[in-house]
Amino acid sequence: MMNSKEKAGLSHLDDQGQAKMVDVTAKVETTREAVACGLVRMQPSTVRLILEGGFPKGDVFSVARVAGIMAAKKTWELIPLCHPLMLTGIDVSFSSTPERGEIALEARVKTVGKTGVEMEALTAVSVAALTIYDMCKAVDREMVISEIFLQSKQGGRSGTFIRSGVLPPSASGS
Amino acid sequence: MMNSKEKAGLSHLDDQGQAKMVDVTAKVETTREAVACGLVRMQPSTVRLILEGGFPKGDVFSVARVAGIMAAKKTWELIPLCHPLMLTGIDVSFSSTPERGEIALEARVKTVGKTGVEMEALTAVSVAALTIYDMCKAVDREMVISEIFLQSKQGGRSGTFIRSGVLPPSASGS
Amino acid sequence: MMNSKEKAGLSHLDDQGQAKMVDVTAKVETTREAVACGLVRMQPSTVRLILEGGFPKGDVFSVARVAGIMAAKKTWELIPLCHPLMLTGIDVSFSSTPERGEIALEARVKTVGKTGVEMEALTAVSVAALTIYDMCKAVDREMVISEIFLQSKQGGRSGTFIRSGVLPPSASGS
Amino acid sequence: MMNSKEKAGLSHLDDQGQAKMVDVTAKVETTREAVACGLVRMQPSTVRLILEGGFPKGDVFSVARVAGIMAAKKTWELIPLCHPLMLTGIDVSFSSTPERGEIALEARVKTVGKTGVEMEALTAVSVAALTIYDMCKAVDREMVISEIFLQSKQGGRSGTFIRSGVLPPSASGS
Amino acid sequence: MMNSKEKAGLSHLDDQGQAKMVDVTAKVETTREAVACGLVRMQPSTVRLILEGGFPKGDVFSVARVAGIMAAKKTWELIPLCHPLMLTGIDVSFSSTPERGEIALEARVKTVGKTGVEMEALTAVSVAALTIYDMCKAVDREMVISEIFLQSKQGGRSGTFIRSGVLPPSASGS
Amino acid sequence: MMNSKEKAGLSHLDDQGQAKMVDVTAKVETTREAVACGLVRMQPSTVRLILEGGFPKGDVFSVARVAGIMAAKKTWELIPLCHPLMLTGIDVSFSSTPERGEIALEARVKTVGKTGVEMEALTAVSVAALTIYDMCKAVDREMVISEIFLQSKQGGRSGTFIRSGVLPPSASGS
């Protein structure tokens, strides 16, 4: 059975369990920041193709970065119960480990507002990952988008959150 | 070094490696279908909260399903080099394994068109997963969106693709 | 109790009552047309203000017409389970009866496609009516948008539909 | 003839009657709330089908609620002269009277901003009503969307407005 | 060679030259205004057709004005690294010189925010010009959209900017 | 005075001069292509800064290219009376003449459809130019976007159009 704290937690559902956009009218505006991460797993040769393929280094990343930034701004349009927010900073970056066949993504999003920007950071990572997938799928159809999670957040009533380093067992592959 | 087949594969990049939308003008329209999968990992108690929480069963799923369907239709708007397509069918479904703390997502998308709907199915899964995250994040901030991949596709010149059952080692957790 | 024909009717809900976008992949493309109507009721003086107010006649209508046309093209983005369609013609027109305090709207939408354009015509009327409301609300806050319905449709398997002239009792005001 | 107060009222039109977005730069931000209502009239059997049809109760309402919430956030995109606003709360609810063949809708929208949220509440109701229409049109093509109006508003220079209970004669059906 | 001031200037590019949305979190909100201009050059007869064509004067301008206003609000969606802003006023106006075959456009945009509205004003002018082009292209395919520039801006740390009257040699046609 | 051919030409205006989306229902689908051009004039040092600035060559172009491609797909959403079209190919390219302080843009768009893609090519050029402006405006506020025109089109009833090489006197700067 669910205790009242848990019940309160699913804040997007009202007393009858119907969806609504949580009322944040009375909350104060504070500076907010969130960092989200993700991975695209692919053949090592696909990573190398992106990095060394004879075309200007990083063009796949350049397109994916723009896609991630633009998607962060559209989060409220994609996620039904997200509040619109005026983002004040978005950064999307990539690092690659060809021998493991991995491209890691990180998005950092900032705002001054009444709600946090966790979903904006997660959306930026997700859409940047999908864009990498799209640009590489002709050579590698078995890519996997994985390990998308919130790394940290700051600001707001609930304060700072930093994810503990260890992923849950089934995700960490141990 | 990259052979010419691989080079051809990154079809979104032209000879100078600049992004462009691939020219599919001359391709014939065929019936296309794609199925994509994904997982949201969370605390077992969070899964149970969604399933048994005293509110109409499945409302989180209901909102996430609508979000996934609507996002599939916007794929061309999110992924820079995707072609616009007139989708003819979209299905998003969920299954849950509370003891493992997992919610599995599947999206099936269809069209009659010149290009496939892999990205549309993957986008539906991603946005539905983000919506689950958004609705549950107040009780469980350590959720992980994971294992988003293409399960199968049909139609088009490259024909049918069915993913082999086994995920890459680092993703399958073995 | 619901008979099977009725059950089949709610075609957006699958066997478990979950929302999905109906699969129209196998349907043939035919020429489609739909006409929808609506009313905005207001003070007679507000109608006159629009018609005779010293500014170029019909500018309120001009803005509302553009809004209706643009909204018709976005129907698939607004109505979750609507299919995207390539509209081939949209017409929005107005007529006014100042002494009754009424502005009547009509939208006619055409396409060649697998599904009908009823929702597109109804959306055009609704958004044009909302635009009239927006432009006039500073002088008349008690306006009512009313009697939005499908007047006729043509094309598709279900053929031609022409609405019988009489509104349901509670709507017709008799 | 129009007096100067009326002329000032059509605030979206400048001296030459050309459309413009009203300048609210100098207005102060205040807490705003608006409530809008609407009706969808249908066959009594259609209402019952929604309510008792063997599928999870209220799924039509669930999809329509999400559609209304998402549309409220897009009001500035649909209504040409509306200002963008950062909505801080959106609620869409339904009640039904099967014997009268009526589903009533209500949307409550909040913000802290320089302009009111009347159009946002009206847009939420309109799009939720269109979504009900879309999901039920296969069994009942003669539905009518009706009586969409502003019930109340609070905040801003013009203060509180509460609609008098009686609809205009032709709308109230007396 | 580029000095450090110039390097700092390309503020959308980080140290590695990767695109990012500039961080304006710490900037104060100030009242901002920007005015942008543009020209559409066409056959003198095309200008006259717009102005005197037997249809309500200015309807091309009316549609183009609405298009420009709506586009200004979507600037953040079109220009990848633009910040979302809540515009508080938008004005688009036209003047014509039939004997020179010119229609001049001006857009004035205001906000209270952390960044300026130059891009919003330029986007309004560009889309209004494209709309004129679209509406007239059936009679005059050789139109040229030209001389789109920032006329002035106010507000923000960099203060007031007023463009010097003379266009660069190649643009001014001298 | 306007002859009937000219009057017919303004095809977006009906008999009363009201805007409507031209009815293309009965037109056949043909392969269409359009090429549009444009210029951004700036200080020679600004061109050099883009080309040689120590960051990966062409990142400004990379972002502008993505912006142009994405905007082409949204043309129907920006230009009120444009038909939605399923674009089958989009290419945006740049060339620069630092000593003249010019960046030239070209967009090539293709589709198979009932209407042409002139507006899509012109929109791609316009938004790519605005993006260049946005990314460089911190170092050069006096840039001018100029000479946006249709270079050629193919397909459709009106056949092939190739622009004569000479711009109108006032645009060509002679």
mmCIF file of N, CA, C and O in Angstrom, chain C residues 2 6 9-10 12-13 16-17 41 49 53 55-56 59 67 74 77 79-80 119 122 130 133-135 138-139 141-142 144-148 150 158 163-164 170-171 173, chain D residues 2 6 9-10 12-13 16-17 19 41 49 53 55-56 59 67 74 77 79-80 119 122 130 133-135 138-139 141-142 144-148 150 158 163-164 170 173:
data_model
loop_
_atom_site.group_PDB
_atom_site.id
_atom_site.type_symbol
_atom_site.label_atom_id
_atom_site.label_comp_id
_atom_site.label_asym_id
_atom_site.label_seq_id
_atom_site.Cartn_x
_atom_site.Cartn_y
_atom_site.Cartn_z
ATOM 1 N N MET C 2 -23.783 -2.023 -24.834
ATOM 2 C CA MET C 2 -23.243 -1.595 -26.119
ATOM 3 C C MET C 2 -23.184 -2.774 -27.084
ATOM 4 O O MET C 2 -22.666 -3.835 -26.744
ATOM 5 N N GLU C 6 -21.468 -0.600 -32.128
ATOM 6 C CA GLU C 6 -21.074 0.604 -31.404
ATOM 7 C C GLU C 6 -19.637 0.481 -30.901
ATOM 8 O O GLU C 6 -18.873 1.417 -30.966
ATOM 9 N N GLY C 9 -17.244 1.233 -33.266
ATOM 10 C CA GLY C 9 -17.278 2.647 -33.630
ATOM 11 C C GLY C 9 -16.209 3.491 -32.974
ATOM 12 O O GLY C 9 -15.620 4.354 -33.620
ATOM 13 N N LEU C 10 -15.958 3.275 -31.721
ATOM 14 C CA LEU C 10 -14.947 4.102 -31.061
ATOM 15 C C LEU C 10 -13.579 3.643 -31.507
ATOM 16 O O LEU C 10 -12.813 3.043 -30.760
ATOM 17 N N HIS C 12 -10.770 4.785 -32.095
ATOM 18 C CA HIS C 12 -9.481 5.215 -31.569
ATOM 19 C C HIS C 12 -9.052 4.413 -30.355
ATOM 20 O O HIS C 12 -7.980 4.627 -29.824
ATOM 21 N N LEU C 13 -9.935 3.543 -29.868
ATOM 22 C CA LEU C 13 -9.601 2.780 -28.667
ATOM 23 C C LEU C 13 -9.392 1.326 -29.063
ATOM 24 O O LEU C 13 -10.215 0.735 -29.760
ATOM 25 N N GLN C 16 -8.272 -3.040 -25.394
ATOM 26 C CA GLN C 16 -8.222 -2.747 -23.960
ATOM 27 C C GLN C 16 -8.624 -1.291 -23.681
ATOM 28 O O GLN C 16 -8.429 -0.806 -22.585
ATOM 29 N N GLY C 17 -9.155 -0.636 -24.659
ATOM 30 C CA GLY C 17 -9.605 0.735 -24.436
ATOM 31 C C GLY C 17 -8.463 1.739 -24.407
ATOM 32 O O GLY C 17 -8.637 2.878 -23.997
ATOM 33 N N ARG C 41 -21.663 34.269 -30.667
ATOM 34 C CA ARG C 41 -22.751 35.161 -30.234
ATOM 35 C C ARG C 41 -22.161 36.286 -29.394
ATOM 36 O O ARG C 41 -21.331 36.047 -28.519
ATOM 37 N N LEU C 49 -19.537 46.985 -34.331
ATOM 38 C CA LEU C 49 -18.196 47.543 -34.156
ATOM 39 C C LEU C 49 -17.208 46.884 -35.123
ATOM 40 O O LEU C 49 -16.370 47.553 -35.738
ATOM 41 N N GLY C 53 -16.630 49.918 -37.838
ATOM 42 C CA GLY C 53 -15.954 50.671 -36.790
ATOM 43 C C GLY C 53 -14.935 51.688 -37.239
ATOM 44 O O GLY C 53 -14.064 52.053 -36.451
ATOM 45 N N PHE C 55 -12.455 51.376 -39.094
ATOM 46 C CA PHE C 55 -11.212 50.779 -39.583
ATOM 47 C C PHE C 55 -11.572 49.932 -40.795
ATOM 48 O O PHE C 55 -12.736 49.541 -40.983
ATOM 49 N N PRO C 56 -10.590 49.596 -41.624
ATOM 50 C CA PRO C 56 -10.883 48.854 -42.852
ATOM 51 C C PRO C 56 -11.806 47.684 -42.557
ATOM 52 O O PRO C 56 -11.495 46.813 -41.763
ATOM 53 N N ASP C 59 -11.212 43.682 -40.918
ATOM 54 C CA ASP C 59 -9.883 43.252 -40.514
ATOM 55 C C ASP C 59 -9.942 42.151 -39.466
ATOM 56 O O ASP C 59 -9.102 41.267 -39.441
ATOM 57 N N ALA C 67 -5.989 32.794 -39.190
ATOM 58 C CA ALA C 67 -5.823 31.897 -38.041
ATOM 59 C C ALA C 67 -6.498 30.552 -38.290
ATOM 60 O O ALA C 67 -5.947 29.495 -37.957
ATOM 61 N N LYS C 74 -2.607 22.523 -38.800
ATOM 62 C CA LYS C 74 -1.976 21.997 -37.578
ATOM 63 C C LYS C 74 -2.872 21.017 -36.830
ATOM 64 O O LYS C 74 -2.546 20.629 -35.694
ATOM 65 N N GLU C 77 -1.463 18.136 -35.122
ATOM 66 C CA GLU C 77 -0.570 18.476 -34.013
ATOM 67 C C GLU C 77 -1.382 18.739 -32.739
ATOM 68 O O GLU C 77 -0.859 18.616 -31.638
ATOM 69 N N ILE C 79 -4.878 17.551 -32.209
ATOM 70 C CA ILE C 79 -5.803 16.471 -31.843
ATOM 71 C C ILE C 79 -4.975 15.185 -31.810
ATOM 72 O O ILE C 79 -4.483 14.733 -32.855
ATOM 73 N N PRO C 80 -4.806 14.583 -30.637
ATOM 74 C CA PRO C 80 -3.771 13.562 -30.478
ATOM 75 C C PRO C 80 -3.828 12.400 -31.477
ATOM 76 O O PRO C 80 -2.779 11.931 -31.908
ATOM 77 N N MET C 119 -12.091 16.822 -38.992
ATOM 78 C CA MET C 119 -11.468 17.483 -37.840
ATOM 79 C C MET C 119 -10.745 18.761 -38.272
ATOM 80 O O MET C 119 -10.699 19.741 -37.527
ATOM 81 N N LEU C 122 -13.429 21.416 -38.605
ATOM 82 C CA LEU C 122 -13.903 21.825 -37.274
ATOM 83 C C LEU C 122 -12.848 22.622 -36.524
ATOM 84 O O LEU C 122 -13.167 23.565 -35.776
ATOM 85 N N LEU C 130 -12.189 31.476 -31.917
ATOM 86 C CA LEU C 130 -11.375 31.931 -30.781
ATOM 87 C C LEU C 130 -10.662 33.236 -31.112
ATOM 88 O O LEU C 130 -10.501 34.114 -30.251
ATOM 89 N N TYR C 133 -13.028 36.029 -30.817
ATOM 90 C CA TYR C 133 -13.190 36.274 -29.374
ATOM 91 C C TYR C 133 -12.021 37.101 -28.845
ATOM 92 O O TYR C 133 -12.209 38.093 -28.134
ATOM 93 N N ASP C 134 -10.816 36.691 -29.200
ATOM 94 C CA ASP C 134 -9.623 37.384 -28.693
ATOM 95 C C ASP C 134 -9.608 38.851 -29.111
ATOM 96 O O ASP C 134 -9.265 39.735 -28.315
ATOM 97 N N MET C 135 -10.001 39.102 -30.348
ATOM 98 C CA MET C 135 -9.890 40.470 -30.850
ATOM 99 C C MET C 135 -10.987 41.381 -30.320
ATOM 100 O O MET C 135 -10.859 42.605 -30.355
ATOM 101 N N ALA C 138 -12.044 42.739 -25.371
ATOM 102 C CA ALA C 138 -11.903 43.947 -24.555
ATOM 103 C C ALA C 138 -13.202 44.742 -24.493
ATOM 104 O O ALA C 138 -13.428 45.506 -23.546
ATOM 105 N N VAL C 139 -14.079 44.572 -25.469
ATOM 106 C CA VAL C 139 -15.366 45.288 -25.405
ATOM 107 C C VAL C 139 -16.530 44.389 -25.008
ATOM 108 O O VAL C 139 -17.619 44.882 -24.694
ATOM 109 N N ARG C 141 -17.011 40.751 -22.987
ATOM 110 C CA ARG C 141 -16.433 39.553 -22.380
ATOM 111 C C ARG C 141 -17.415 38.388 -22.293
ATOM 112 O O ARG C 141 -17.066 37.312 -21.826
ATOM 113 N N GLU C 142 -18.661 38.638 -22.678
ATOM 114 C CA GLU C 142 -19.673 37.594 -22.495
ATOM 115 C C GLU C 142 -19.996 36.878 -23.811
ATOM 116 O O GLU C 142 -21.021 36.195 -23.911
ATOM 117 N N VAL C 144 -20.146 34.080 -26.670
ATOM 118 C CA VAL C 144 -20.268 32.620 -26.567
ATOM 119 C C VAL C 144 -19.961 32.013 -27.933
ATOM 120 O O VAL C 144 -20.499 32.457 -28.946
ATOM 121 N N ILE C 145 -19.057 31.050 -27.930
ATOM 122 C CA ILE C 145 -18.776 30.295 -29.158
ATOM 123 C C ILE C 145 -19.671 29.080 -29.153
ATOM 124 O O ILE C 145 -19.719 28.346 -28.165
ATOM 125 N N SER C 146 -20.384 28.870 -30.241
ATOM 126 C CA SER C 146 -21.478 27.917 -30.160
ATOM 127 C C SER C 146 -21.720 27.228 -31.495
ATOM 128 O O SER C 146 -21.187 27.628 -32.524
ATOM 129 N N GLU C 147 -22.542 26.203 -31.432
ATOM 130 C CA GLU C 147 -23.010 25.494 -32.625
ATOM 131 C C GLU C 147 -21.897 25.143 -33.617
ATOM 132 O O GLU C 147 -22.037 25.360 -34.832
ATOM 133 N N ILE C 148 -20.839 24.592 -33.123
ATOM 134 C CA ILE C 148 -19.786 24.093 -34.014
ATOM 135 C C ILE C 148 -20.117 22.659 -34.377
ATOM 136 O O ILE C 148 -20.235 21.795 -33.499
ATOM 137 N N LEU C 150 -20.329 19.540 -37.880
ATOM 138 C CA LEU C 150 -20.001 19.142 -39.244
ATOM 139 C C LEU C 150 -21.228 19.317 -40.122
ATOM 140 O O LEU C 150 -22.275 18.715 -39.863
ATOM 141 N N SER C 158 -17.161 5.749 -46.227
ATOM 142 C CA SER C 158 -18.496 5.993 -45.674
ATOM 143 C C SER C 158 -19.300 6.961 -46.529
ATOM 144 O O SER C 158 -20.461 7.231 -46.236
ATOM 145 N N ARG C 163 -25.600 16.955 -43.035
ATOM 146 C CA ARG C 163 -26.291 17.062 -41.762
ATOM 147 C C ARG C 163 -27.728 17.459 -42.004
ATOM 148 O O ARG C 163 -28.026 18.349 -42.793
ATOM 149 N N SER C 164 -28.628 16.803 -41.263
ATOM 150 C CA SER C 164 -30.022 17.218 -41.336
ATOM 151 C C SER C 164 -30.109 18.623 -40.753
ATOM 152 O O SER C 164 -29.346 18.997 -39.857
ATOM 153 N N SER C 170 -31.726 21.171 -27.469
ATOM 154 C CA SER C 170 -31.065 22.069 -26.530
ATOM 155 C C SER C 170 -30.121 23.034 -27.227
ATOM 156 O O SER C 170 -29.813 24.085 -26.706
ATOM 157 N N ALA C 171 -29.660 22.692 -28.403
ATOM 158 C CA ALA C 171 -28.754 23.595 -29.113
ATOM 159 C C ALA C 171 -29.508 24.607 -29.956
ATOM 160 O O ALA C 171 -29.038 25.717 -30.166
ATOM 161 N N GLY C 173 -32.246 26.109 -29.421
ATOM 162 C CA GLY C 173 -32.835 27.227 -28.690
ATOM 163 C C GLY C 173 -34.336 27.326 -28.855
ATOM 164 O O GLY C 173 -34.923 28.360 -28.583
ATOM 165 N N MET D 2 -19.837 54.602 -32.822
ATOM 166 C CA MET D 2 -19.002 54.012 -31.785
ATOM 167 C C MET D 2 -18.395 55.100 -30.908
ATOM 168 O O MET D 2 -17.832 56.057 -31.416
ATOM 169 N N GLU D 6 -15.501 52.342 -26.738
ATOM 170 C CA GLU D 6 -15.606 51.150 -27.561
ATOM 171 C C GLU D 6 -14.430 51.050 -28.521
ATOM 172 O O GLU D 6 -13.864 49.992 -28.714
ATOM 173 N N GLY D 9 -11.546 49.805 -27.102
ATOM 174 C CA GLY D 9 -11.720 48.405 -26.717
ATOM 175 C C GLY D 9 -11.121 47.415 -27.684
ATOM 176 O O GLY D 9 -10.510 46.427 -27.274
ATOM 177 N N LEU D 10 -11.276 47.642 -28.962
ATOM 178 C CA LEU D 10 -10.738 46.677 -29.920
ATOM 179 C C LEU D 10 -9.230 46.875 -29.991
ATOM 180 O O LEU D 10 -8.680 47.339 -30.981
ATOM 181 N N HIS D 12 -6.644 45.238 -30.363
ATOM 182 C CA HIS D 12 -5.709 44.601 -31.291
ATOM 183 C C HIS D 12 -5.564 45.369 -32.599
ATOM 184 O O HIS D 12 -4.793 44.980 -33.455
ATOM 185 N N LEU D 13 -6.374 46.393 -32.786
ATOM 186 C CA LEU D 13 -6.334 47.134 -34.046
ATOM 187 C C LEU D 13 -5.758 48.515 -33.794
ATOM 188 O O LEU D 13 -6.179 49.214 -32.881
ATOM 189 N N GLN D 16 -5.150 52.716 -37.753
ATOM 190 C CA GLN D 16 -5.619 52.445 -39.118
ATOM 191 C C GLN D 16 -6.359 51.110 -39.211
ATOM 192 O O GLN D 16 -6.629 50.612 -40.287
ATOM 193 N N GLY D 17 -6.637 50.525 -38.083
ATOM 194 C CA GLY D 17 -7.369 49.274 -38.104
ATOM 195 C C GLY D 17 -6.520 48.081 -38.477
ATOM 196 O O GLY D 17 -7.019 47.010 -38.758
ATOM 197 N N ALA D 19 -3.924 45.018 -37.760
ATOM 198 C CA ALA D 19 -3.661 44.151 -36.623
ATOM 199 C C ALA D 19 -2.270 44.389 -36.053
ATOM 200 O O ALA D 19 -1.311 44.629 -36.786
ATOM 201 N N ARG D 41 -22.566 18.263 -27.173
ATOM 202 C CA ARG D 41 -23.871 17.601 -27.200
ATOM 203 C C ARG D 41 -23.809 16.410 -28.144
ATOM 204 O O ARG D 41 -23.274 16.530 -29.250
ATOM 205 N N LEU D 49 -21.679 5.264 -24.016
ATOM 206 C CA LEU D 49 -20.591 4.475 -24.603
ATOM 207 C C LEU D 49 -19.236 4.922 -24.043
ATOM 208 O O LEU D 49 -18.378 4.101 -23.718
ATOM 209 N N GLY D 53 -18.316 1.759 -21.527
ATOM 210 C CA GLY D 53 -18.125 0.922 -22.698
ATOM 211 C C GLY D 53 -17.209 -0.270 -22.548
ATOM 212 O O GLY D 53 -16.728 -0.789 -23.565
ATOM 213 N N PHE D 55 -14.238 -0.475 -21.640
ATOM 214 C CA PHE D 55 -12.816 -0.111 -21.604
ATOM 215 C C PHE D 55 -12.593 0.781 -20.389
ATOM 216 O O PHE D 55 -13.539 1.363 -19.858
ATOM 217 N N PRO D 56 -11.354 0.896 -19.961
ATOM 218 C CA PRO D 56 -11.065 1.664 -18.735
ATOM 219 C C PRO D 56 -11.817 2.982 -18.744
ATOM 220 O O PRO D 56 -11.650 3.801 -19.633
ATOM 221 N N ASP D 59 -11.205 6.841 -20.669
ATOM 222 C CA ASP D 59 -10.033 7.016 -21.508
ATOM 223 C C ASP D 59 -10.242 8.126 -22.534
ATOM 224 O O ASP D 59 -9.310 8.852 -22.857
ATOM 225 N N ALA D 67 -4.968 16.619 -24.422
ATOM 226 C CA ALA D 67 -5.035 17.506 -25.595
ATOM 227 C C ALA D 67 -5.332 18.939 -25.180
ATOM 228 O O ALA D 67 -4.738 19.890 -25.711
ATOM 229 N N LYS D 74 -0.091 26.108 -26.256
ATOM 230 C CA LYS D 74 0.175 26.550 -27.623
ATOM 231 C C LYS D 74 -0.734 27.692 -28.059
ATOM 232 O O LYS D 74 -0.737 28.057 -29.249
ATOM 233 N N GLU D 77 0.533 30.330 -30.243
ATOM 234 C CA GLU D 77 0.922 29.869 -31.577
ATOM 235 C C GLU D 77 -0.300 29.804 -32.495
ATOM 236 O O GLU D 77 -0.163 29.874 -33.715
ATOM 237 N N ILE D 79 -3.484 31.623 -31.864
ATOM 238 C CA ILE D 79 -4.267 32.859 -31.925
ATOM 239 C C ILE D 79 -3.289 33.971 -32.265
ATOM 240 O O ILE D 79 -2.401 34.294 -31.470
ATOM 241 N N PRO D 80 -3.409 34.580 -33.459
ATOM 242 C CA PRO D 80 -2.317 35.403 -33.979
ATOM 243 C C PRO D 80 -1.825 36.511 -33.066
ATOM 244 O O PRO D 80 -0.624 36.770 -33.023
ATOM 245 N N MET D 119 -7.778 33.433 -23.094
ATOM 246 C CA MET D 119 -7.702 32.700 -24.363
ATOM 247 C C MET D 119 -7.124 31.305 -24.154
ATOM 248 O O MET D 119 -7.502 30.359 -24.845
ATOM 249 N N LEU D 122 -9.976 29.168 -22.863
ATOM 250 C CA LEU D 122 -10.930 28.895 -23.945
ATOM 251 C C LEU D 122 -10.349 27.931 -24.978
ATOM 252 O O LEU D 122 -11.053 27.091 -25.539
ATOM 253 N N LEU D 130 -12.881 19.255 -29.264
ATOM 254 C CA LEU D 130 -12.590 18.707 -30.592
ATOM 255 C C LEU D 130 -12.044 17.278 -30.467
ATOM 256 O O LEU D 130 -12.343 16.414 -31.305
ATOM 257 N N TYR D 133 -14.847 14.975 -29.868
ATOM 258 C CA TYR D 133 -15.518 14.808 -31.168
ATOM 259 C C TYR D 133 -14.763 13.800 -32.029
ATOM 260 O O TYR D 133 -15.352 12.871 -32.593
ATOM 261 N N ASP D 134 -13.465 13.972 -32.110
ATOM 262 C CA ASP D 134 -12.655 13.097 -32.960
ATOM 263 C C ASP D 134 -12.771 11.642 -32.533
ATOM 264 O O ASP D 134 -12.880 10.746 -33.369
ATOM 265 N N MET D 135 -12.759 11.409 -31.218
ATOM 266 C CA MET D 135 -12.734 10.030 -30.740
ATOM 267 C C MET D 135 -14.099 9.353 -30.842
ATOM 268 O O MET D 135 -14.197 8.131 -30.803
ATOM 269 N N ALA D 138 -16.969 8.378 -35.113
ATOM 270 C CA ALA D 138 -17.321 7.194 -35.891
ATOM 271 C C ALA D 138 -18.688 6.645 -35.491
ATOM 272 O O ALA D 138 -19.332 5.962 -36.280
ATOM 273 N N VAL D 139 -19.143 6.931 -34.272
ATOM 274 C CA VAL D 139 -20.492 6.467 -33.888
ATOM 275 C C VAL D 139 -21.536 7.578 -33.903
ATOM 276 O O VAL D 139 -22.725 7.296 -33.828
ATOM 277 N N ARG D 141 -21.997 11.312 -35.769
ATOM 278 C CA ARG D 141 -21.443 12.392 -36.579
ATOM 279 C C ARG D 141 -22.173 13.710 -36.376
ATOM 280 O O ARG D 141 -21.795 14.717 -36.959
ATOM 281 N N GLU D 142 -23.232 13.667 -35.587
ATOM 282 C CA GLU D 142 -24.051 14.883 -35.452
ATOM 283 C C GLU D 142 -23.788 15.609 -34.126
ATOM 284 O O GLU D 142 -24.585 16.453 -33.711
ATOM 285 N N VAL D 144 -22.471 18.305 -31.472
ATOM 286 C CA VAL D 144 -22.349 19.758 -31.574
ATOM 287 C C VAL D 144 -21.491 20.257 -30.401
ATOM 288 O O VAL D 144 -21.740 19.889 -29.250
ATOM 289 N N ILE D 145 -20.484 21.043 -30.738
ATOM 290 C CA ILE D 145 -19.674 21.694 -29.703
ATOM 291 C C ILE D 145 -20.290 23.057 -29.446
ATOM 292 O O ILE D 145 -20.524 23.824 -30.386
ATOM 293 N N SER D 146 -20.542 23.363 -28.194
ATOM 294 C CA SER D 146 -21.414 24.501 -27.935
ATOM 295 C C SER D 146 -21.081 25.177 -26.615
ATOM 296 O O SER D 146 -20.309 24.662 -25.812
ATOM 297 N N GLU D 147 -21.669 26.333 -26.425
ATOM 298 C CA GLU D 147 -21.577 27.078 -25.163
ATOM 299 C C GLU D 147 -20.161 27.195 -24.609
ATOM 300 O O GLU D 147 -19.919 26.963 -23.416
ATOM 301 N N ILE D 148 -19.228 27.554 -25.455
ATOM 302 C CA ILE D 148 -17.872 27.834 -24.983
ATOM 303 C C ILE D 148 -17.797 29.301 -24.575
ATOM 304 O O ILE D 148 -18.045 30.188 -25.393
ATOM 305 N N LEU D 150 -16.265 32.280 -21.309
ATOM 306 C CA LEU D 150 -15.437 32.565 -20.142
ATOM 307 C C LEU D 150 -16.312 32.595 -18.904
ATOM 308 O O LEU D 150 -17.257 33.386 -18.821
ATOM 309 N N SER D 158 -8.039 44.996 -14.931
ATOM 310 C CA SER D 158 -9.506 45.007 -15.007
ATOM 311 C C SER D 158 -10.135 44.178 -13.891
ATOM 312 O O SER D 158 -11.356 44.130 -13.775
ATOM 313 N N ARG D 163 -18.938 35.616 -14.764
ATOM 314 C CA ARG D 163 -20.021 35.680 -15.732
ATOM 315 C C ARG D 163 -21.352 35.548 -15.010
ATOM 316 O O ARG D 163 -21.525 34.699 -14.138
ATOM 317 N N SER D 164 -22.298 36.368 -15.424
ATOM 318 C CA SER D 164 -23.640 36.215 -14.875
ATOM 319 C C SER D 164 -24.169 34.868 -15.355
ATOM 320 O O SER D 164 -23.834 34.395 -16.441
ATOM 321 N N SER D 170 -30.593 32.863 -27.172
ATOM 322 C CA SER D 170 -30.461 31.868 -28.239
ATOM 323 C C SER D 170 -29.508 30.748 -27.854
ATOM 324 O O SER D 170 -29.573 29.665 -28.381
ATOM 325 N N GLY D 173 -31.191 28.089 -24.836
ATOM 326 C CA GLY D 173 -32.178 27.102 -25.259
ATOM 327 C C GLY D 173 -33.492 27.198 -24.510
ATOM 328 O O GLY D 173 -34.266 26.248 -24.490
#
